[in-house]
Short mmCIF file of C-alpha atoms and ligand atoms in Angstrom, two decimals:
data_model
loop_
_atom_site.label_atom_id
_atom_site.label_comp_id
_atom_site.label_asym_id
_atom_site.label_seq_id
_atom_site.Cartn_x
_atom_site.Cartn_y
_atom_site.Cartn_z
CA MET D 1 115.30 86.77 127.32
CA SER D 2 113.35 89.51 128.58
CA TYR D 3 109.66 90.48 127.98
CA ASP D 4 109.56 93.60 129.37
CA CYS D 5 112.42 95.36 127.48
CA SER D 6 112.93 99.50 126.80
CA GLN D 7 112.81 98.35 122.88
CA PRO D 8 109.15 98.23 120.95
CA LEU D 9 110.36 94.93 120.61
CA CYS D 10 111.33 92.33 123.41
CA CYS D 11 111.99 88.62 123.64
CA ARG D 12 115.11 88.31 121.22
CA GLY D 13 117.43 86.92 123.05
CA GLY D 14 120.03 87.39 125.54
CA GLN D 15 119.57 86.99 129.74
CA PRO D 16 116.87 90.07 131.19
CA ALA D 17 117.80 92.84 132.93
CA PRO D 18 118.20 92.08 137.15
CA GLY D 19 114.83 92.38 138.28
CA HIS D 20 113.35 91.76 134.98
CA ALA D 21 111.39 88.73 134.13
CA GLY D 22 111.82 86.02 131.57
CA ALA D 23 110.02 85.57 128.81
CA GLY D 24 108.33 82.22 128.62
CA PHE D 25 109.88 79.08 126.41
CA TRP D 26 106.76 79.64 124.18
CA GLY D 27 106.81 82.98 123.81
CA ASP D 28 105.16 85.81 125.98
CA LEU D 29 101.90 88.07 125.74
CA HIS D 30 103.64 91.12 125.81
CA ASN D 31 105.49 93.12 123.02
CA CYS D 32 106.79 89.91 121.59
CA ASP D 33 106.66 87.94 118.52
CA ILE D 34 106.75 83.91 118.79
CA PRO D 35 109.49 81.53 118.60
CA TYR D 36 110.42 79.38 115.73
CA TRP D 37 109.30 76.24 117.60
CA THR D 38 106.05 77.48 118.11
CA ALA D 39 105.10 78.80 115.10
CA GLU D 40 105.94 75.42 113.43
CA ALA D 41 103.60 73.60 116.77
CA ILE D 42 101.25 75.30 115.33
CA LEU D 43 101.64 74.56 111.53
CA GLN D 44 101.70 71.21 112.61
CA TYR D 45 98.86 71.25 114.25
CA ALA D 46 96.82 72.39 111.69
CA SER D 47 98.36 70.24 109.25
CA ALA D 48 97.41 66.95 111.17
CA LEU D 49 93.94 67.88 112.06
CA GLU D 50 92.22 70.10 109.69
CA LYS D 51 90.86 69.17 106.59
CA ILE D 52 91.96 71.77 104.51
CA ASP D 53 91.39 71.66 100.59
CA PHE D 54 93.82 75.20 99.82
CA ILE D 55 95.39 78.23 102.02
CA TYR D 56 94.96 81.62 101.89
CA TYR D 57 98.59 83.39 103.63
CA THR D 58 98.42 87.21 104.34
CA GLY D 59 101.85 87.72 104.75
CA ASP D 60 103.95 89.55 107.51
CA LEU D 61 106.85 87.08 107.65
CA PRO D 62 109.49 88.72 109.19
CA PRO D 63 109.45 89.40 113.11
CA HIS D 64 108.49 93.41 114.68
CA ASN D 65 112.39 94.50 115.11
CA VAL D 66 111.58 96.89 111.90
CA TRP D 67 114.52 99.23 113.55
CA ASN D 68 117.30 97.13 112.84
CA GLN D 69 116.48 94.90 110.11
CA SER D 70 117.86 94.67 106.22
CA ARG D 71 117.43 93.03 103.30
CA GLU D 72 118.93 90.17 103.83
CA GLN D 73 117.36 89.21 107.18
CA GLN D 74 114.23 89.59 104.81
CA LEU D 75 115.38 87.05 102.52
CA TYR D 76 116.03 84.75 105.17
CA SER D 77 112.60 85.03 106.79
CA LEU D 78 111.10 84.49 103.73
CA LYS D 79 113.14 81.20 103.29
CA THR D 80 112.56 80.08 106.65
CA ILE D 81 108.87 80.10 106.85
CA ASN D 82 108.32 79.22 103.48
CA GLU D 83 109.99 76.24 103.62
CA LEU D 84 108.52 75.45 106.98
CA LEU D 85 105.23 75.58 105.35
CA ALA D 86 105.87 73.50 102.23
CA LYS D 87 107.36 71.17 104.57
CA THR D 88 104.29 71.27 106.72
CA PHE D 89 101.69 71.00 103.95
CA PRO D 90 103.88 69.43 101.10
CA ASN D 91 100.72 68.96 99.03
CA LYS D 92 98.71 72.32 99.55
CA THR D 93 98.62 75.11 97.49
CA PHE D 94 99.18 78.09 99.36
CA TYR D 95 97.83 81.53 97.90
CA SER D 96 99.84 84.22 99.22
CA ALA D 97 99.71 88.28 99.42
CA VAL D 98 102.72 90.26 100.00
CA GLY D 99 102.63 92.28 103.83
CA ASN D 100 104.38 95.57 104.76
CA HIS D 101 107.19 93.96 107.09
CA GLU D 102 108.42 92.59 103.68
CA ALA D 103 110.02 95.38 102.48
CA ALA D 104 113.61 96.70 104.00
CA PRO D 105 112.94 99.27 105.50
CA CYS D 106 109.57 97.73 106.53
CA ASN D 107 106.33 99.79 104.22
CA LEU D 108 108.47 101.48 102.12
CA PHE D 109 108.10 100.13 98.55
CA PRO D 110 108.84 101.88 95.74
CA THR D 111 107.03 102.65 92.76
CA PRO D 112 108.06 102.58 89.44
CA ASN D 113 109.02 106.15 89.55
CA VAL D 114 111.37 106.37 91.69
CA ARG D 115 114.47 106.14 90.63
CA SER D 116 116.70 105.62 93.89
CA ASP D 117 115.19 102.44 95.16
CA ASN D 118 113.36 99.70 93.41
CA ILE D 119 111.83 96.78 95.23
CA SER D 120 112.73 94.28 92.46
CA TRP D 121 114.70 92.62 95.00
CA LEU D 122 111.42 91.10 96.62
CA TYR D 123 109.44 90.49 94.09
CA GLN D 124 111.53 87.86 92.68
CA VAL D 125 112.31 86.46 95.90
CA LEU D 126 108.42 86.41 96.36
CA ALA D 127 108.21 84.94 92.76
CA ASP D 128 109.91 81.57 93.33
CA ASN D 129 109.15 80.99 96.88
CA TRP D 130 105.25 81.72 95.87
CA ILE D 131 105.43 79.16 92.81
CA LYS D 132 107.23 76.83 94.85
CA LEU D 133 104.10 77.14 97.10
CA GLY D 134 101.78 76.00 94.44
CA LEU D 135 100.87 78.73 92.38
CA PRO D 136 101.60 78.82 88.47
CA ASN D 137 104.44 79.48 86.91
CA ASP D 138 101.66 81.75 85.02
CA THR D 139 101.28 84.49 87.95
CA ARG D 140 105.42 85.06 87.93
CA LYS D 141 105.58 87.85 85.85
CA SER D 142 102.67 89.78 87.18
CA ILE D 143 104.33 88.91 91.00
CA GLU D 144 107.71 90.18 89.55
CA HIS D 145 106.36 93.35 87.85
CA GLY D 146 104.67 93.80 91.64
CA GLY D 147 103.90 92.03 94.04
CA PHE D 148 100.25 91.09 93.01
CA TYR D 149 98.50 88.33 90.60
CA THR D 150 95.58 86.23 89.58
CA THR D 151 94.33 82.72 89.20
CA ILE D 152 91.89 80.21 88.88
CA ILE D 153 91.66 78.53 92.35
CA ARG D 154 88.59 76.00 91.15
CA PRO D 155 86.80 75.57 88.30
CA GLY D 156 84.49 79.13 88.53
CA LEU D 157 86.54 80.33 90.84
CA ARG D 158 89.09 83.30 91.00
CA LEU D 159 91.84 84.49 93.26
CA ILE D 160 92.83 87.85 92.62
CA SER D 161 95.50 89.12 95.22
CA LEU D 162 96.85 92.02 95.87
CA ASN D 163 99.70 94.05 96.98
CA MET D 164 97.84 96.55 99.33
CA ASN D 165 101.06 98.29 100.26
CA TYR D 166 100.66 100.33 97.39
CA CYS D 167 97.39 101.71 99.03
CA SER D 168 98.83 102.33 102.39
CA TRP D 169 99.44 105.28 104.51
CA GLU D 170 102.83 104.13 105.94
CA ASN D 171 104.26 103.52 102.10
CA PHE D 172 105.88 107.41 102.28
CA TRP D 173 106.65 106.44 98.34
CA LEU D 174 103.13 107.23 98.00
CA PHE D 175 103.56 110.86 98.79
CA ILE D 176 105.16 111.96 95.60
CA ASN D 177 102.76 110.60 93.76
CA SER D 178 99.70 107.90 94.68
CA THR D 179 97.51 107.59 91.62
CA ASP D 180 97.15 104.01 91.42
CA PRO D 181 100.46 102.71 91.46
CA LEU D 182 102.05 100.52 88.90
CA ASP D 183 97.85 100.51 87.59
CA GLN D 184 96.93 97.37 89.95
CA LEU D 185 93.84 99.19 90.14
CA GLN D 186 92.93 99.24 86.55
CA TRP D 187 94.35 95.73 86.42
CA MET D 188 91.82 94.42 88.73
CA ILE D 189 88.83 95.89 87.38
CA GLN D 190 90.18 94.28 84.00
CA TRP D 191 89.88 90.64 85.32
CA LEU D 192 87.08 91.47 87.44
CA GLN D 193 85.23 92.64 84.14
CA TYR D 194 86.60 89.16 82.81
CA ALA D 195 85.35 87.08 85.62
CA GLU D 196 82.19 88.83 85.32
CA ASP D 197 81.92 88.04 81.87
CA HIS D 198 83.14 84.50 81.95
CA GLU D 199 80.59 83.73 84.98
CA GLU D 200 83.80 83.46 87.76
CA LYS D 201 83.60 83.88 91.30
CA VAL D 202 86.11 85.97 93.26
CA HIS D 203 88.45 85.85 96.28
CA ILE D 204 90.51 88.93 96.99
CA ILE D 205 93.16 88.45 99.32
CA GLY D 206 95.38 91.38 100.28
CA HIS D 207 97.68 92.09 103.81
CA ILE D 208 96.34 95.62 104.71
CA PRO D 209 92.20 96.27 105.10
CA PRO D 210 90.91 98.87 102.99
CA LYS D 211 90.20 101.02 105.63
CA GLN D 212 94.14 101.15 106.61
CA CYS D 213 94.60 102.82 103.18
CA LEU D 214 94.64 106.29 102.20
CA ALA D 215 91.39 107.85 101.26
CA SER D 216 91.62 108.18 97.23
CA PHE D 217 92.53 104.47 97.33
CA SER D 218 89.94 102.97 99.84
CA TRP D 219 87.58 104.58 98.57
CA ASN D 220 88.10 103.87 94.55
CA PHE D 221 88.54 100.30 95.84
CA ASN D 222 84.59 100.51 97.76
CA LYS D 223 83.52 102.13 94.05
CA ILE D 224 85.14 98.63 92.17
CA ILE D 225 83.48 96.02 94.83
CA ASN D 226 80.06 98.25 95.00
CA ARG D 227 80.56 97.39 91.07
CA TYR D 228 81.05 94.02 91.44
CA GLU D 229 79.72 92.97 94.05
CA ASN D 230 77.62 90.42 92.22
CA ILE D 231 80.74 88.32 91.45
CA ILE D 232 82.94 88.94 94.43
CA ALA D 233 82.76 86.23 97.22
CA GLY D 234 84.58 87.26 100.02
CA GLN D 235 87.92 89.54 101.03
CA PHE D 236 90.26 88.25 103.18
CA TYR D 237 92.55 90.67 104.68
CA ALA D 238 95.42 90.45 108.06
CA HIS D 239 97.61 92.92 109.29
CA THR D 240 95.43 94.51 112.12
CA HIS D 241 96.25 91.05 114.28
CA ASN D 242 93.20 90.97 115.47
CA ASP D 243 90.00 88.36 114.42
CA GLU D 244 87.90 91.34 113.13
CA PHE D 245 85.45 91.49 110.11
CA VAL D 246 84.06 94.87 107.91
CA ILE D 247 80.85 94.75 106.15
CA ASN D 248 80.77 96.97 102.46
CA TYR D 249 77.44 98.55 101.94
CA ASP D 250 75.75 100.01 99.04
CA GLU D 251 78.21 103.88 98.62
CA ILE D 252 74.69 105.04 97.52
CA ASP D 253 72.13 104.29 100.21
CA GLN D 254 74.72 103.79 102.54
CA GLN D 255 72.41 101.05 104.15
CA ARG D 256 72.16 97.95 101.83
CA PRO D 257 75.28 95.62 103.02
CA ILE D 258 77.23 94.21 99.78
CA SER D 259 80.03 92.63 100.64
CA MET D 260 82.60 91.08 103.27
CA ALA D 261 85.47 91.31 104.51
CA TYR D 262 87.03 89.33 107.14
CA ILE D 263 89.94 90.46 108.70
CA THR D 264 91.98 86.92 110.17
CA PRO D 265 93.78 86.73 113.40
CA SER D 266 97.33 85.92 113.80
CA LEU D 267 99.59 83.96 114.39
CA THR D 268 102.14 86.32 115.81
CA THR D 269 100.84 87.28 119.81
CA PHE D 270 102.18 91.15 119.59
CA SER D 271 100.54 92.27 120.94
CA ASN D 272 98.39 91.02 123.75
CA LEU D 273 96.71 88.16 122.18
CA ASN D 274 97.09 84.54 121.71
CA PRO D 275 98.33 82.87 118.64
CA GLY D 276 96.20 81.62 116.56
CA TYR D 277 94.37 80.40 112.63
CA ARG D 278 91.31 80.32 111.15
CA VAL D 279 89.42 77.62 109.06
CA TYR D 280 86.84 79.24 106.66
CA LYS D 281 84.26 76.76 105.20
CA ILE D 282 83.48 77.52 101.38
CA ASP D 283 80.58 76.31 99.70
CA GLY D 284 82.09 74.72 96.33
CA ASN D 285 82.91 71.78 94.52
CA TYR D 286 80.02 71.75 92.20
CA PRO D 287 78.70 73.22 89.06
CA GLY D 288 78.25 77.03 89.68
CA SER D 289 79.40 77.30 93.49
CA SER D 290 78.81 80.21 94.95
CA TYR D 291 81.95 80.28 96.83
CA TRP D 292 80.58 82.01 99.59
CA VAL D 293 81.68 81.74 103.07
CA LEU D 294 79.70 79.01 105.11
CA ASP D 295 81.29 79.15 108.14
CA HIS D 296 84.08 80.14 109.98
CA ARG D 297 86.47 78.28 112.90
CA THR D 298 89.11 80.02 114.87
CA VAL D 299 91.85 77.49 117.09
CA ILE D 300 93.91 79.56 119.72
CA MET D 301 97.17 78.18 121.59
CA ASN D 302 96.54 79.22 124.52
CA LEU D 303 100.22 80.01 125.79
CA THR D 304 99.69 80.98 129.00
CA ALA D 305 99.00 77.39 129.85
CA THR D 306 101.98 76.09 127.02
CA ASN D 307 104.21 78.13 129.26
CA LEU D 308 102.99 76.89 132.41
CA TYR D 309 102.65 72.85 131.56
CA ASN D 310 105.28 73.02 128.62
CA GLN D 311 103.08 71.00 126.60
CA THR D 312 100.73 72.96 123.88
CA ILE D 313 97.21 73.51 124.31
CA PHE D 314 95.04 74.31 121.60
CA ILE D 315 91.52 75.64 121.95
CA ASP D 316 88.65 75.54 119.26
CA GLU D 317 88.40 78.98 120.18
CA TYR D 318 84.89 79.86 118.50
CA ASP D 319 82.58 78.48 115.31
CA VAL D 320 81.44 81.67 114.34
CA ARG D 321 77.52 81.28 113.23
CA ASN D 322 76.94 78.88 116.73
CA ALA D 323 78.57 82.02 118.31
CA TYR D 324 76.47 84.28 117.09
CA ASN D 325 73.80 82.47 116.80
CA MET D 326 73.72 83.60 113.01
CA GLU D 327 71.73 81.88 110.15
CA ASN D 328 74.45 82.15 107.26
CA LEU D 329 77.36 84.37 106.23
CA PHE D 330 76.03 86.44 103.78
CA PRO D 331 76.05 89.86 103.94
CA ASN D 332 72.43 90.65 105.46
CA ASP D 333 73.26 88.01 107.96
CA TRP D 334 76.54 90.37 109.52
CA HIS D 335 73.77 93.72 109.03
CA ASN D 336 71.52 92.09 111.53
CA LEU D 337 74.41 91.59 114.21
CA ILE D 338 75.39 94.68 113.85
CA GLU D 339 71.79 95.51 114.26
CA LYS D 340 71.63 93.45 117.27
CA LEU D 341 74.71 94.89 118.71
CA LYS D 342 73.72 98.06 118.42
CA ASN D 343 70.86 97.74 120.31
CA ASP D 344 72.68 95.39 122.62
CA ILE D 345 76.46 97.15 123.08
CA ASP D 346 76.76 96.59 127.03
CA GLY D 347 75.66 93.21 126.59
CA SER D 348 77.46 90.35 126.90
CA LEU D 349 77.34 89.33 122.69
CA MET D 350 79.57 92.40 122.59
CA GLY D 351 82.00 91.44 125.44
CA LEU D 352 82.48 87.88 123.60
CA ILE D 353 83.33 89.54 120.17
CA TYR D 354 85.83 91.43 122.28
CA GLN D 355 87.00 88.61 123.83
CA TYR D 356 87.55 86.89 120.37
CA TYR D 357 88.75 90.17 118.95
CA THR D 358 91.89 89.60 121.03
CA LYS D 359 92.01 85.68 120.15
CA SER D 360 90.83 85.21 124.27
CA TYR D 361 93.51 87.14 125.68
CA ALA D 362 91.01 89.73 127.32
CA ASN D 363 88.16 89.42 128.84
CA GLY D 364 84.81 90.70 127.13
CA ASN D 365 84.46 93.37 130.58
CA GLN D 366 87.87 94.91 129.85
CA CYS D 367 86.11 96.30 126.94
CA ASP D 368 84.28 99.62 128.50
CA HIS D 369 81.77 101.41 126.08
CA ASN D 370 83.82 103.08 124.01
CA CYS D 371 85.82 100.42 123.12
CA ARG D 372 82.44 98.78 122.21
CA ARG D 373 81.34 101.48 120.41
CA GLY D 374 84.71 101.84 118.62
CA LEU D 375 84.68 98.24 117.59
CA LEU D 376 81.22 98.89 116.17
CA CYS D 377 82.36 101.61 114.33
CA ASP D 378 84.95 99.04 112.88
CA PHE D 379 82.58 96.97 112.00
CA ILE D 380 81.09 98.95 109.53
CA THR D 381 83.72 100.88 107.88
CA TYR D 382 85.10 99.98 105.08
CA ARG D 383 86.46 103.27 103.49
CA SER D 384 89.15 105.11 105.34
CA GLU D 385 88.38 109.10 106.54
CA ASP D 386 84.56 107.73 106.45
CA SER D 387 82.77 108.64 109.78
CA HIS D 388 79.31 108.39 108.00
CA ALA D 389 78.26 104.72 109.26
CA CYS D 390 79.80 106.17 113.01
CA ASP D 391 78.16 108.85 113.24
CA LEU D 392 74.94 107.11 112.79
CA ILE D 393 75.51 104.77 116.22
CA PRO D 394 72.58 106.19 118.61
CA TYR D 395 75.86 106.38 121.60
ZN1 LIG K 1 100.99 93.74 108.24
#
């Protein structure tokens, strides 16, 4: 198969056209997703080596051949990958969130007021799959209703898993009516209030990060995070495929960091990325645990070397506190890192952050001044259509 084709996604089988190069057995770093056996090898590696209590699994299971997908194909992808996960991590609980690629056509999640289409075909399967992967049965009703749910992970730690497709500017159904579809934000506020009343800490997971939501959703979402900053111990998103983080700032003074959103690197190589996964070290397992992230470590597969030697080669890419010389991972520590970067935008630390942003596909020198400034902007902009933080960067 060719990595160099005329379609938006290559490496989809067949022989390369004359004069076009073929993809490696383990995948390719151009516009390609990874083969099944590469995903299988990475998951097996993680299962054998990592000490894992539970797994956040933030969606987008089907491949990126978005112009050529049916409901049946999406359900086949879900079944295949979920069975692989269950087989590879037999005694672990997966806490899942739905991605934008699970729908057919992708991104299009109709709201209940749309009479010509509905998405229950997907939500019923998600409920079945997610419960098989360890969610308790009492999450079923909520998943079947809207693809979101809440549950307790550990004593004092509540998870809220959101269906961010109801925030997304790529979900064209929202252009009919985007006012809190399925009352998801109202539902979230009620559970956050419940958590506050019962002295629980909360992790939020979702596929699409809030900065890629419609502005009305994104700004209201930020308001909610602000109100409940005392109990929200972490937010975990995906979708961009890059390794990123975003700081929430106090919406009134716009300077005090209040919460952290981690955007976790993807398994897929799409595009120009090595495959990777992330292990978070969380404060927990004693009465009154904070459940804040204490540290995180990212592991990548070096795809070029793996193809070259036809043997899987994994690299412990970095431990964040050590790599960025951070005391802790509280919002204030990330804010201090941002201040350091503002004074060192063309220095080596920013280059290192860019290298990790691409899962070490690229070298820091490949990110010029504008690219570095753009990254810095992204790290401090939680709301969409909000240029305030970027405007303050002094170059
Ligand atoms: Zn996505």
